[in-house]
PDB file of C-alpha atoms in Angstrom:
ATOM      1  CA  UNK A   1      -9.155  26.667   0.421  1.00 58.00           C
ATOM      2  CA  UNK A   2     -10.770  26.414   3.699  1.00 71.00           C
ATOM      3  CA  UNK A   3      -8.319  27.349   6.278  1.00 70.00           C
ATOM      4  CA  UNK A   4      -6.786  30.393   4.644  1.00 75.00           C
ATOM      5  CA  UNK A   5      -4.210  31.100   7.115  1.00 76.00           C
ATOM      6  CA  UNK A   6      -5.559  29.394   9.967  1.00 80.00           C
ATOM      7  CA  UNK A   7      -2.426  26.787  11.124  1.00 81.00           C
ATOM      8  CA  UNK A   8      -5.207  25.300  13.822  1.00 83.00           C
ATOM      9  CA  UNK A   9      -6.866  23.933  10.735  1.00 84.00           C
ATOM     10  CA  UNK A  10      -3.929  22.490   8.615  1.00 84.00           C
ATOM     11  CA  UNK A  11      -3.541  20.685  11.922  1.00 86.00           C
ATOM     12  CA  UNK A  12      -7.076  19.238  12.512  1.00 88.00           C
ATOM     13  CA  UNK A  13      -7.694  17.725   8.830  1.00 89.00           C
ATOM     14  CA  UNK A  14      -3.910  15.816   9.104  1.00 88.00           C
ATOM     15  CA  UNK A  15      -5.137  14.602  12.686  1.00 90.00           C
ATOM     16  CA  UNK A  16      -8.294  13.425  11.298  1.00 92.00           C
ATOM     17  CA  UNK A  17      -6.842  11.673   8.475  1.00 92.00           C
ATOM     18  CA  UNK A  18      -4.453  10.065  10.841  1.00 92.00           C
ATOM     19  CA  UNK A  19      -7.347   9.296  13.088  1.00 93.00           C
ATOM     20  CA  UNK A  20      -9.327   7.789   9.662  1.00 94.00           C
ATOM     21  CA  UNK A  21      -6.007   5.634   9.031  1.00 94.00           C
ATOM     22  CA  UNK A  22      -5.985   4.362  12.634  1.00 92.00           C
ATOM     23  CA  UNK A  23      -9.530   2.945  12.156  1.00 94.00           C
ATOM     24  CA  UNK A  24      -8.551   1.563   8.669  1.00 95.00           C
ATOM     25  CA  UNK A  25      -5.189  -0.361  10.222  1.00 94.00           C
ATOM     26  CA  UNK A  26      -7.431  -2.048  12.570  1.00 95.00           C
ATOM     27  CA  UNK A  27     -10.026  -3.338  10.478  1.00 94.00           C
ATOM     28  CA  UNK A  28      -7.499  -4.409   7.788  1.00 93.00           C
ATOM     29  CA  UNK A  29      -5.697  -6.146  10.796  1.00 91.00           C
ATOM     30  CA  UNK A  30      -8.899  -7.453  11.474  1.00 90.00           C
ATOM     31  CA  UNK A  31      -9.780  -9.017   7.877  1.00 88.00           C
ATOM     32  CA  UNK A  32      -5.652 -10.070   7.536  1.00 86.00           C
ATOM     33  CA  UNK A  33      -5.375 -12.005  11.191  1.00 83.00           C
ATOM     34  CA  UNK A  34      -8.887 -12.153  12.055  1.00 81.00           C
ATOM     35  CA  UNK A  35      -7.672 -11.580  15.933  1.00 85.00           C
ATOM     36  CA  UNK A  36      -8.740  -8.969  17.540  1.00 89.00           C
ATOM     37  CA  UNK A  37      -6.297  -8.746  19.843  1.00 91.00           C
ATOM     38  CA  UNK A  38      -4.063  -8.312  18.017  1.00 90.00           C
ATOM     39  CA  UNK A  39      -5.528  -5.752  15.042  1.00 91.00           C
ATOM     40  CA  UNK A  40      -6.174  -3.773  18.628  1.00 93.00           C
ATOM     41  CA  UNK A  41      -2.667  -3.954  19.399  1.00 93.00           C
ATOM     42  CA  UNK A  42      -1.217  -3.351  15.846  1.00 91.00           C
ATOM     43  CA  UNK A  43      -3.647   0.012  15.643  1.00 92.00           C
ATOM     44  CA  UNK A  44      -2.290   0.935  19.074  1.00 92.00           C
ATOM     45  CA  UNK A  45       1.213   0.668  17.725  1.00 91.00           C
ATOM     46  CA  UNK A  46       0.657   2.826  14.184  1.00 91.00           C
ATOM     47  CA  UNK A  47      -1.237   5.299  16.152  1.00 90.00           C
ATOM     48  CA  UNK A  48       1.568   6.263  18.780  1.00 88.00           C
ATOM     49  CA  UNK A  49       4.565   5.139  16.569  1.00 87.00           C
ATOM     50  CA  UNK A  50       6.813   8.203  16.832  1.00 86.00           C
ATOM     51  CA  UNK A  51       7.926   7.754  13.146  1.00 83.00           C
ATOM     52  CA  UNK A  52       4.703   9.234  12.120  1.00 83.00           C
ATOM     53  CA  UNK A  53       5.670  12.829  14.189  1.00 81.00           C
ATOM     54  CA  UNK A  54       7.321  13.583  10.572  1.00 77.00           C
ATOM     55  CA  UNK A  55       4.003  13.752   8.651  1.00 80.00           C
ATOM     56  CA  UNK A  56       1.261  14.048  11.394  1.00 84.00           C
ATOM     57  CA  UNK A  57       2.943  17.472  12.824  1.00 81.00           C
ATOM     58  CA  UNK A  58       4.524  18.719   9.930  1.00 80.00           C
ATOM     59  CA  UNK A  59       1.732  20.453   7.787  1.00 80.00           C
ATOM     60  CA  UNK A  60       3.307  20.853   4.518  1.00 78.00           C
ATOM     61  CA  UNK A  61       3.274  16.317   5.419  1.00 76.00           C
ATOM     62  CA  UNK A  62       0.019  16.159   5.038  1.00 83.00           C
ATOM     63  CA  UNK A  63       0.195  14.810   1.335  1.00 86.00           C
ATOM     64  CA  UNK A  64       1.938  11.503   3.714  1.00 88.00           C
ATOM     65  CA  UNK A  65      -1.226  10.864   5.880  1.00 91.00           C
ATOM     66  CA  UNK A  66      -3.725  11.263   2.917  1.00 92.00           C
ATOM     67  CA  UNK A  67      -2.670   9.178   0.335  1.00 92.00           C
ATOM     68  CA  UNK A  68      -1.722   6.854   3.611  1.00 92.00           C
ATOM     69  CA  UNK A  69      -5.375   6.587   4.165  1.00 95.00           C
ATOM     70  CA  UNK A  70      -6.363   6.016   0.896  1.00 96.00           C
ATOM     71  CA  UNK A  71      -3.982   3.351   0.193  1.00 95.00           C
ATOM     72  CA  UNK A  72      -5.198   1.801   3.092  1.00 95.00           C
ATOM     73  CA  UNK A  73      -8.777   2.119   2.204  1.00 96.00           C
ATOM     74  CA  UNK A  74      -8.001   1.015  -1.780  1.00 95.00           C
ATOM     75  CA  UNK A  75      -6.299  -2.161   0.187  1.00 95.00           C
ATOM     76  CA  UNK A  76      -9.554  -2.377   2.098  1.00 94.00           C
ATOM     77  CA  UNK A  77     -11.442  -2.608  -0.500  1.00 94.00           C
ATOM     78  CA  UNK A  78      -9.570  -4.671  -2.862  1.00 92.00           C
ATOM     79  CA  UNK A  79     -10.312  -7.181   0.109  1.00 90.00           C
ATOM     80  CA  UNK A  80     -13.554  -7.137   0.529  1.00 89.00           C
ATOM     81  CA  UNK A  81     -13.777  -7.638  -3.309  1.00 87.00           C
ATOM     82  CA  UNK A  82     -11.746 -11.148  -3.256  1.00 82.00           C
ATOM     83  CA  UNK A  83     -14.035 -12.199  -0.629  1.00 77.00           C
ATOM     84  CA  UNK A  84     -17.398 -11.519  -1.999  1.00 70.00           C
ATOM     85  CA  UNK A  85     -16.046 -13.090  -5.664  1.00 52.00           C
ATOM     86  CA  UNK A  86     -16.303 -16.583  -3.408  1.00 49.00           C
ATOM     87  CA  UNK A  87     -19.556 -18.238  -3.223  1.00 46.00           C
ATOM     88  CA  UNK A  88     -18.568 -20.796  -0.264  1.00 41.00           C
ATOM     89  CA  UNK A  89     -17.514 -18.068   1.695  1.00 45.00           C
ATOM     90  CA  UNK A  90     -20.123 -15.330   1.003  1.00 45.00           C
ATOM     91  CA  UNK A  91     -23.015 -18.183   0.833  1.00 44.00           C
ATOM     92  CA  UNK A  92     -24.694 -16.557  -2.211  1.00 40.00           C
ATOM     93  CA  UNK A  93     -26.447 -19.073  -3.672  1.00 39.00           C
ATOM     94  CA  UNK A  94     -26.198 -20.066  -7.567  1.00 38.00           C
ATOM     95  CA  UNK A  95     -23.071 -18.182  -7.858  1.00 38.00           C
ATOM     96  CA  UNK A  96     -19.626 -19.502  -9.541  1.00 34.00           C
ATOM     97  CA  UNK A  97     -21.367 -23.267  -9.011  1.00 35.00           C
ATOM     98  CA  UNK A  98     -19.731 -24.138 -12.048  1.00 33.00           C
ATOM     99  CA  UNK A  99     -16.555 -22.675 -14.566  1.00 39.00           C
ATOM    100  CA  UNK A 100     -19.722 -22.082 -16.949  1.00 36.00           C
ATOM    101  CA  UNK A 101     -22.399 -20.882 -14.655  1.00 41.00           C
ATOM    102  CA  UNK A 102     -23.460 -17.353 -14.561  1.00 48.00           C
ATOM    103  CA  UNK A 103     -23.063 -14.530 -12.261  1.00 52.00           C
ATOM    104  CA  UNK A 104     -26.103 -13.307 -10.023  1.00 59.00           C
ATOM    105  CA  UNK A 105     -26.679  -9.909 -10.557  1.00 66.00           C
ATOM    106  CA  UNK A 106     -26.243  -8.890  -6.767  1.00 68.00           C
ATOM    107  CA  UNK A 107     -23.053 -10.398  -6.945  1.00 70.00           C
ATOM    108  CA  UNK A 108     -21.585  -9.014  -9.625  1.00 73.00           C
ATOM    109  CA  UNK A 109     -23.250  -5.847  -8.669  1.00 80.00           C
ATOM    110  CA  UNK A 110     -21.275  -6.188  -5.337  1.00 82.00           C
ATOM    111  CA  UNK A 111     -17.988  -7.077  -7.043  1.00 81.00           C
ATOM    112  CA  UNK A 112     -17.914  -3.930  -9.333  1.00 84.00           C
ATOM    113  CA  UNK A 113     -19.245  -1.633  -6.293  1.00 90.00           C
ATOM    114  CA  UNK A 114     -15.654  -2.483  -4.272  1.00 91.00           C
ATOM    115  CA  UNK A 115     -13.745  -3.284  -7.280  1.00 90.00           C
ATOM    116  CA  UNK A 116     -14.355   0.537  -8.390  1.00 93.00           C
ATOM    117  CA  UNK A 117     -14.376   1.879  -4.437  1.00 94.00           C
ATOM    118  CA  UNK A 118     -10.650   0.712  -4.511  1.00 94.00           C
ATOM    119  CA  UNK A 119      -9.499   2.251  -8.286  1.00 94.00           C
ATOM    120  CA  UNK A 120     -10.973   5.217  -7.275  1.00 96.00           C
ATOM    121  CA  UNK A 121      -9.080   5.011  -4.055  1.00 95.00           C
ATOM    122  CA  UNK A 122      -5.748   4.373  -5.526  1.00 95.00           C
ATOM    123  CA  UNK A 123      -6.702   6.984  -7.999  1.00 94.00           C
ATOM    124  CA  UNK A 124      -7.087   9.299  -5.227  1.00 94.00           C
ATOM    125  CA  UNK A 125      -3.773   8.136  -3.214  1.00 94.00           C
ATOM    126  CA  UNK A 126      -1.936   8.253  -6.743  1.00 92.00           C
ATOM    127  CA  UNK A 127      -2.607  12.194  -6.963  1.00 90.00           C
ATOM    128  CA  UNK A 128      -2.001  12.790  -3.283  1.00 90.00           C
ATOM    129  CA  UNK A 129       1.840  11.258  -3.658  1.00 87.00           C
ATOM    130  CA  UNK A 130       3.382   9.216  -6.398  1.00 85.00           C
ATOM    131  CA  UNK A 131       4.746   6.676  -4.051  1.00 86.00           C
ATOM    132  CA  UNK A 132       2.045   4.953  -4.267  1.00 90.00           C
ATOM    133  CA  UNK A 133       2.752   3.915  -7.702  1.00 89.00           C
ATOM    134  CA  UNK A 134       4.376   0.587  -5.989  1.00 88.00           C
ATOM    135  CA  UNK A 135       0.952  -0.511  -4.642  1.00 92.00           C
ATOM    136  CA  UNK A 136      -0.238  -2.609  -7.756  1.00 92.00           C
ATOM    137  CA  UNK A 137       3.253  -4.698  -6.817  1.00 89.00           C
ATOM    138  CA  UNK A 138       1.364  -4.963  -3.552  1.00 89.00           C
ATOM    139  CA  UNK A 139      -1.827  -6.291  -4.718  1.00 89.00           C
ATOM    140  CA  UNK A 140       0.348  -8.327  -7.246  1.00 86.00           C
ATOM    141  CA  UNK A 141       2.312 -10.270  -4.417  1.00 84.00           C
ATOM    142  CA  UNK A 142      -0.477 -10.533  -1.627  1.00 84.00           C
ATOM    143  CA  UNK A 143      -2.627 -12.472  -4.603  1.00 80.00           C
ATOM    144  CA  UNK A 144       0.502 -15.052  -5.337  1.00 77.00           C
ATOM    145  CA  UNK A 145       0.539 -15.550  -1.712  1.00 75.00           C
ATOM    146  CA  UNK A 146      -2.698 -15.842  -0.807  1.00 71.00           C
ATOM    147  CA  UNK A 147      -2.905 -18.307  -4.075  1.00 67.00           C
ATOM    148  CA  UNK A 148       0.238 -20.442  -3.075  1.00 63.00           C
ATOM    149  CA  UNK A 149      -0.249 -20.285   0.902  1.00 57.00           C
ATOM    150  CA  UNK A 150      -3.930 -21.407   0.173  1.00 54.00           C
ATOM    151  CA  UNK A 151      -4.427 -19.420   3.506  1.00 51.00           C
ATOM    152  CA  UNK A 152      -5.702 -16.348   2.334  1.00 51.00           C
ATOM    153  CA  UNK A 153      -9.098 -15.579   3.935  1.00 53.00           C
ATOM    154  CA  UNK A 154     -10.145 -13.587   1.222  1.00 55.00           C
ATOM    155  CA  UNK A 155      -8.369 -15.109  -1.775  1.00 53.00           C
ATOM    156  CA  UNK A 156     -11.357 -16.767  -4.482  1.00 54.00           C
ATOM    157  CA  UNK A 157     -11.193 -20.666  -4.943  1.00 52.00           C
ATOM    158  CA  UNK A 158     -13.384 -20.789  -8.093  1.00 49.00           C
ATOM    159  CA  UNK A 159     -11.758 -20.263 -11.923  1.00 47.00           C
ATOM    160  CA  UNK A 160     -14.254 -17.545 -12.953  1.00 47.00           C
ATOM    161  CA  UNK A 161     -13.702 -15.377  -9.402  1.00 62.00           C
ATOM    162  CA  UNK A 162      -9.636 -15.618 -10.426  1.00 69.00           C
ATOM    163  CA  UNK A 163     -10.751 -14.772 -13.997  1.00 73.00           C
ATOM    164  CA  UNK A 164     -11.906 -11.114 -11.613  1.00 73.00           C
ATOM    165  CA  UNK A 165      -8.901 -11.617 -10.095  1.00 77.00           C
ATOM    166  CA  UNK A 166      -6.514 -11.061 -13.064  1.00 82.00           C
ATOM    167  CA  UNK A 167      -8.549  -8.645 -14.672  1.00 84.00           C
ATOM    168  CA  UNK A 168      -9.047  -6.575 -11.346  1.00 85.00           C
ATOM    169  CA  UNK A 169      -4.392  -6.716 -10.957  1.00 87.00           C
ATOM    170  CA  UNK A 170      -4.453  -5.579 -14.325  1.00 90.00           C
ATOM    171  CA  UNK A 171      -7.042  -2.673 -13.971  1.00 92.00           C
ATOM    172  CA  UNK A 172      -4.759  -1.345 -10.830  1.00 93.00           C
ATOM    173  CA  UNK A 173      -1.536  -1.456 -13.248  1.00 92.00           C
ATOM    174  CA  UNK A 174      -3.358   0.084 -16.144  1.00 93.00           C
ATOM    175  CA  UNK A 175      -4.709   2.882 -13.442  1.00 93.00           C
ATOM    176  CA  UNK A 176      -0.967   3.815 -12.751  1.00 91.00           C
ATOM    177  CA  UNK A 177       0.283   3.793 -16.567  1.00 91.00           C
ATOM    178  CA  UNK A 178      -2.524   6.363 -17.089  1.00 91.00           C
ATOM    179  CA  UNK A 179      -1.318   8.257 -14.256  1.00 89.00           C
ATOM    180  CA  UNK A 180       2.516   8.576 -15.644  1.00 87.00           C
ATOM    181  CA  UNK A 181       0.531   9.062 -19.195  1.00 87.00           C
ATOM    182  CA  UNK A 182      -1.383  11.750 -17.576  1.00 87.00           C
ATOM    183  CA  UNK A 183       1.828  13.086 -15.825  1.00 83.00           C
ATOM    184  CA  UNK A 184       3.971  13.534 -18.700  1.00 80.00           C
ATOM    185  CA  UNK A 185       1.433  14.489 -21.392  1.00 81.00           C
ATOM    186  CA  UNK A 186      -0.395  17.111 -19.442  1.00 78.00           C
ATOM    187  CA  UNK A 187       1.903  18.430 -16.307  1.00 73.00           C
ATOM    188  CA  UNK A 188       4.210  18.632 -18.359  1.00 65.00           C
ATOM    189  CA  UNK A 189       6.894  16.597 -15.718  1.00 60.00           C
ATOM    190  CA  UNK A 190       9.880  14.654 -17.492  1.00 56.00           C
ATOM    191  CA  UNK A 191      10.807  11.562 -16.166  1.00 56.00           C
ATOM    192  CA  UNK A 192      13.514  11.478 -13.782  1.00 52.00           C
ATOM    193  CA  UNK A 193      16.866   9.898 -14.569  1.00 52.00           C
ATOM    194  CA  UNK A 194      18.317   7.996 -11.974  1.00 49.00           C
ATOM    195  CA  UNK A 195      22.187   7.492 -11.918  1.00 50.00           C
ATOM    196  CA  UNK A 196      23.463   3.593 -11.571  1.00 49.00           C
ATOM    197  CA  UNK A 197      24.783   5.480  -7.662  1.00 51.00           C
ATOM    198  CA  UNK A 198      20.947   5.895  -6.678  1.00 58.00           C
ATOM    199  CA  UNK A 199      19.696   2.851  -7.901  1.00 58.00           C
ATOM    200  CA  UNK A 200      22.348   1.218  -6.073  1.00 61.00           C
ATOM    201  CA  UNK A 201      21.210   2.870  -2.987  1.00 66.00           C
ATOM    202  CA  UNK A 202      17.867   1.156  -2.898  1.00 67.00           C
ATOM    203  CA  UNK A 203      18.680  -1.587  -0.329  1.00 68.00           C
ATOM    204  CA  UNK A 204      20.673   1.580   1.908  1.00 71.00           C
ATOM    205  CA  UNK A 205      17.098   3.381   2.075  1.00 73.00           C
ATOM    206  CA  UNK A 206      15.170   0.151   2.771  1.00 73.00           C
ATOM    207  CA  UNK A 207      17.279  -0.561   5.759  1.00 76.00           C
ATOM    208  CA  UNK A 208      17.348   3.252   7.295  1.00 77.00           C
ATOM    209  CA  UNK A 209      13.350   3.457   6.933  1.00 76.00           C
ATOM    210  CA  UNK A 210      13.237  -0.183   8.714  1.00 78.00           C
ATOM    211  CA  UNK A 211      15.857   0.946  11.363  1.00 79.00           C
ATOM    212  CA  UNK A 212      13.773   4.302  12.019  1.00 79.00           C
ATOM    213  CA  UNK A 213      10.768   1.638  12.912  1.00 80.00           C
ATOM    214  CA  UNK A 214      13.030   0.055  15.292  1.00 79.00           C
ATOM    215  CA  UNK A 215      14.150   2.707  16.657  1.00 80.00           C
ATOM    216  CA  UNK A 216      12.647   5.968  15.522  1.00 79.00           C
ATOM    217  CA  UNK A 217      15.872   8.744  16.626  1.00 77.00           C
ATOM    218  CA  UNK A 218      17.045  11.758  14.755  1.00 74.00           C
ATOM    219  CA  UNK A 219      13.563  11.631  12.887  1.00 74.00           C
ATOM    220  CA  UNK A 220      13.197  14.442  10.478  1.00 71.00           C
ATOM    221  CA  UNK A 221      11.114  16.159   7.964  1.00 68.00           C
ATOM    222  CA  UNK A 222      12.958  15.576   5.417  1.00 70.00           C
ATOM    223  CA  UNK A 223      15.882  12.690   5.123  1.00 70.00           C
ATOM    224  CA  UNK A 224      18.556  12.607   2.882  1.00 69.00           C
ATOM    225  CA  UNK A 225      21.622   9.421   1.947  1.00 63.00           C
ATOM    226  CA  UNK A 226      24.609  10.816  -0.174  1.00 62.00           C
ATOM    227  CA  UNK A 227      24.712   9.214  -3.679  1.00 55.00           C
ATOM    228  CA  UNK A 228      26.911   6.389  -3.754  1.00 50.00           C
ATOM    229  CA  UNK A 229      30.388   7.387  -6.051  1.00 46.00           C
ATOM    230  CA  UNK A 230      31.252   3.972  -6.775  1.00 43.00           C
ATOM    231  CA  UNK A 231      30.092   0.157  -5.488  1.00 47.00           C
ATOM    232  CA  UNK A 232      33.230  -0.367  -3.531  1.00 46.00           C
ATOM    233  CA  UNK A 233      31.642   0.861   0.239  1.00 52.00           C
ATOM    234  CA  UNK A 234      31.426  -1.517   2.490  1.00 51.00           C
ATOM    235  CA  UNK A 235      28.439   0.646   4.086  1.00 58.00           C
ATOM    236  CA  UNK A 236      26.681  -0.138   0.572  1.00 54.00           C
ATOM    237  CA  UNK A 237      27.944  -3.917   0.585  1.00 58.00           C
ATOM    238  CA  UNK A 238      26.570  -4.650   3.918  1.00 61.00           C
ATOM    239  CA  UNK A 239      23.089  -2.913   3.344  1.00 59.00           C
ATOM    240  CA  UNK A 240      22.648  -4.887   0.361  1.00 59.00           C
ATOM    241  CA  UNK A 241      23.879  -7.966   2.018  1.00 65.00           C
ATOM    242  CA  UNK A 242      21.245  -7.512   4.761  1.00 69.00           C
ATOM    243  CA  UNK A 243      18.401  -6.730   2.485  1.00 63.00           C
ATOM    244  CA  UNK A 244      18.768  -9.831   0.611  1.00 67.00           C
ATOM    245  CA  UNK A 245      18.647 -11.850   3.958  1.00 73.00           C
ATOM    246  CA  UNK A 246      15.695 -10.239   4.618  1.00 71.00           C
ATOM    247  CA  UNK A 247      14.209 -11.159   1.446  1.00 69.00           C
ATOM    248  CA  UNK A 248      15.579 -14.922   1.633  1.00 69.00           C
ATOM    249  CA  UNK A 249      13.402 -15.144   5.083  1.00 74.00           C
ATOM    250  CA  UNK A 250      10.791 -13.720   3.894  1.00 68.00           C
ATOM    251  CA  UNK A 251      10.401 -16.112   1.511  1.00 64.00           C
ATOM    252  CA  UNK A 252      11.358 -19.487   3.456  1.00 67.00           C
ATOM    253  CA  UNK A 253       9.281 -18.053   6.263  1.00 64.00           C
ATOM    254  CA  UNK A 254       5.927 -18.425   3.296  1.00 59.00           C
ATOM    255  CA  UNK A 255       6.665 -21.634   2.040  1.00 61.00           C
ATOM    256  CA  UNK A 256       7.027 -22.890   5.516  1.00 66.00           C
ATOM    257  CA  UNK A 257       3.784 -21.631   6.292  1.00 59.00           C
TER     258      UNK A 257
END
């Protein structure tokens, strides 16, 4: 619309967006680990990484960085809206003193002000790519977490701020069931059928993506993994094998914690 046929432009707003999500890793960093340090470090890493050549110089990629930034942002958001549902952290005074006691009208002017910043963010990210359908599973598991770990900096202790809690995880899911509504009813796009060889294939993809983090050769625009014919590949067998490891630490390294 702007740029016409001007590739110098194309270039500049995926380069800014990157540039946006650089600032947005470090302050979620920041609110996550509360080290500096370390968010500068993390930021440092996502902004050289060379896995992200594939979207930043590709321009037809672009769809990548944006609805990377507004994930991010939605994310942002969503945590800055757990923490100012706490009175003991926030301070505000009168707020959430008791399961019966009202909410101050700043407050619960600042909880729908973030609460809507990240819908319309995911909103946003959900029409830039549909990938980002997975993100209310995000939300979903960083709230058990926080709620099991009792670590979470920005996780709310009292029973009315969960009460926004619940309601706020099942606003983000609703969001994405109006999307596919919206999809299917209006663009006209049928769903896609997946064989039993590409769901099978899930734990394959996990482990290339995570091996192209490690080590980020024979990056491409555009990657492709061959269907799987049958179960009986040991290729398939040991990818699955590893992602379930993965998954088994993952969770013994949270109850640990």
């Amino acid at each position: 619309l702007f740029w016409h046929e001007n590739p110098f432009g194309y270039h500049f707003t995926i380069f800014s967006f990157h540039l946006a999500c650089l600032s947005l890793v470090f302050f979620l960093c920041r609110r996550l680990i509360q080290s500096p340090k370390v968010s500068f470090i993390s930021a440092l890493i996502f902004a050289v990484h060379p896995v992200h050549t594939e979207a930043v110089t590709y321009i037809s990629g672009r769809s990548d960085v944006i609805c990377g930034f507004f994930i991010f942002l939605s994310f942002y958001f969503y945590l800055v809206f757990l923490n100012s549902t706490d009175p003991v952290r926030n301070n505000t005074p009168k707020v959430y003193a008791l399961p019966s006691a009202r909410i101050s009208n700043g407050a619960a002017k600042r909880k729908t002000l973030y609460l809507c910043g990240a819908l319309f963010s995911y909103l946003v990210a959900l029409f830039s790519k549909e990938v980002t359908l997975i993100f209310p599973l995000v939300i979903l598991f960083y709230s058990l977490y926080s709620s099991q770990s009792g670590k979470g900096r920005d996780f709310p202790s009292s029973p009315i701020s969960k009460n926004f809690l619940v309601i706020s995880n099942i606003l983000f899911v609703s969001l994405a069931i109006a999307y596919l509504l919206f999809r299917y009813l209006f663009v006209k796009i049928q769903p896609l059928h997946i064989s039993l060889g590409r769901w099978y294939l899930f734990p394959k993809i996990f482990l290339f993506y995570l091996r192209l983090l490690v080590f980020p050769f024979g990056l491409h625009m555009q990657h492709s993994l061959k269907e799987a014919d049958f179960l009986l590949q040991m290729p398939l067998f040991l990818s699955a094998l590893i992602f379930i490891v993965l998954i088994f630490a993952a969770i013994k390294f949270i109850k640990d914690r």
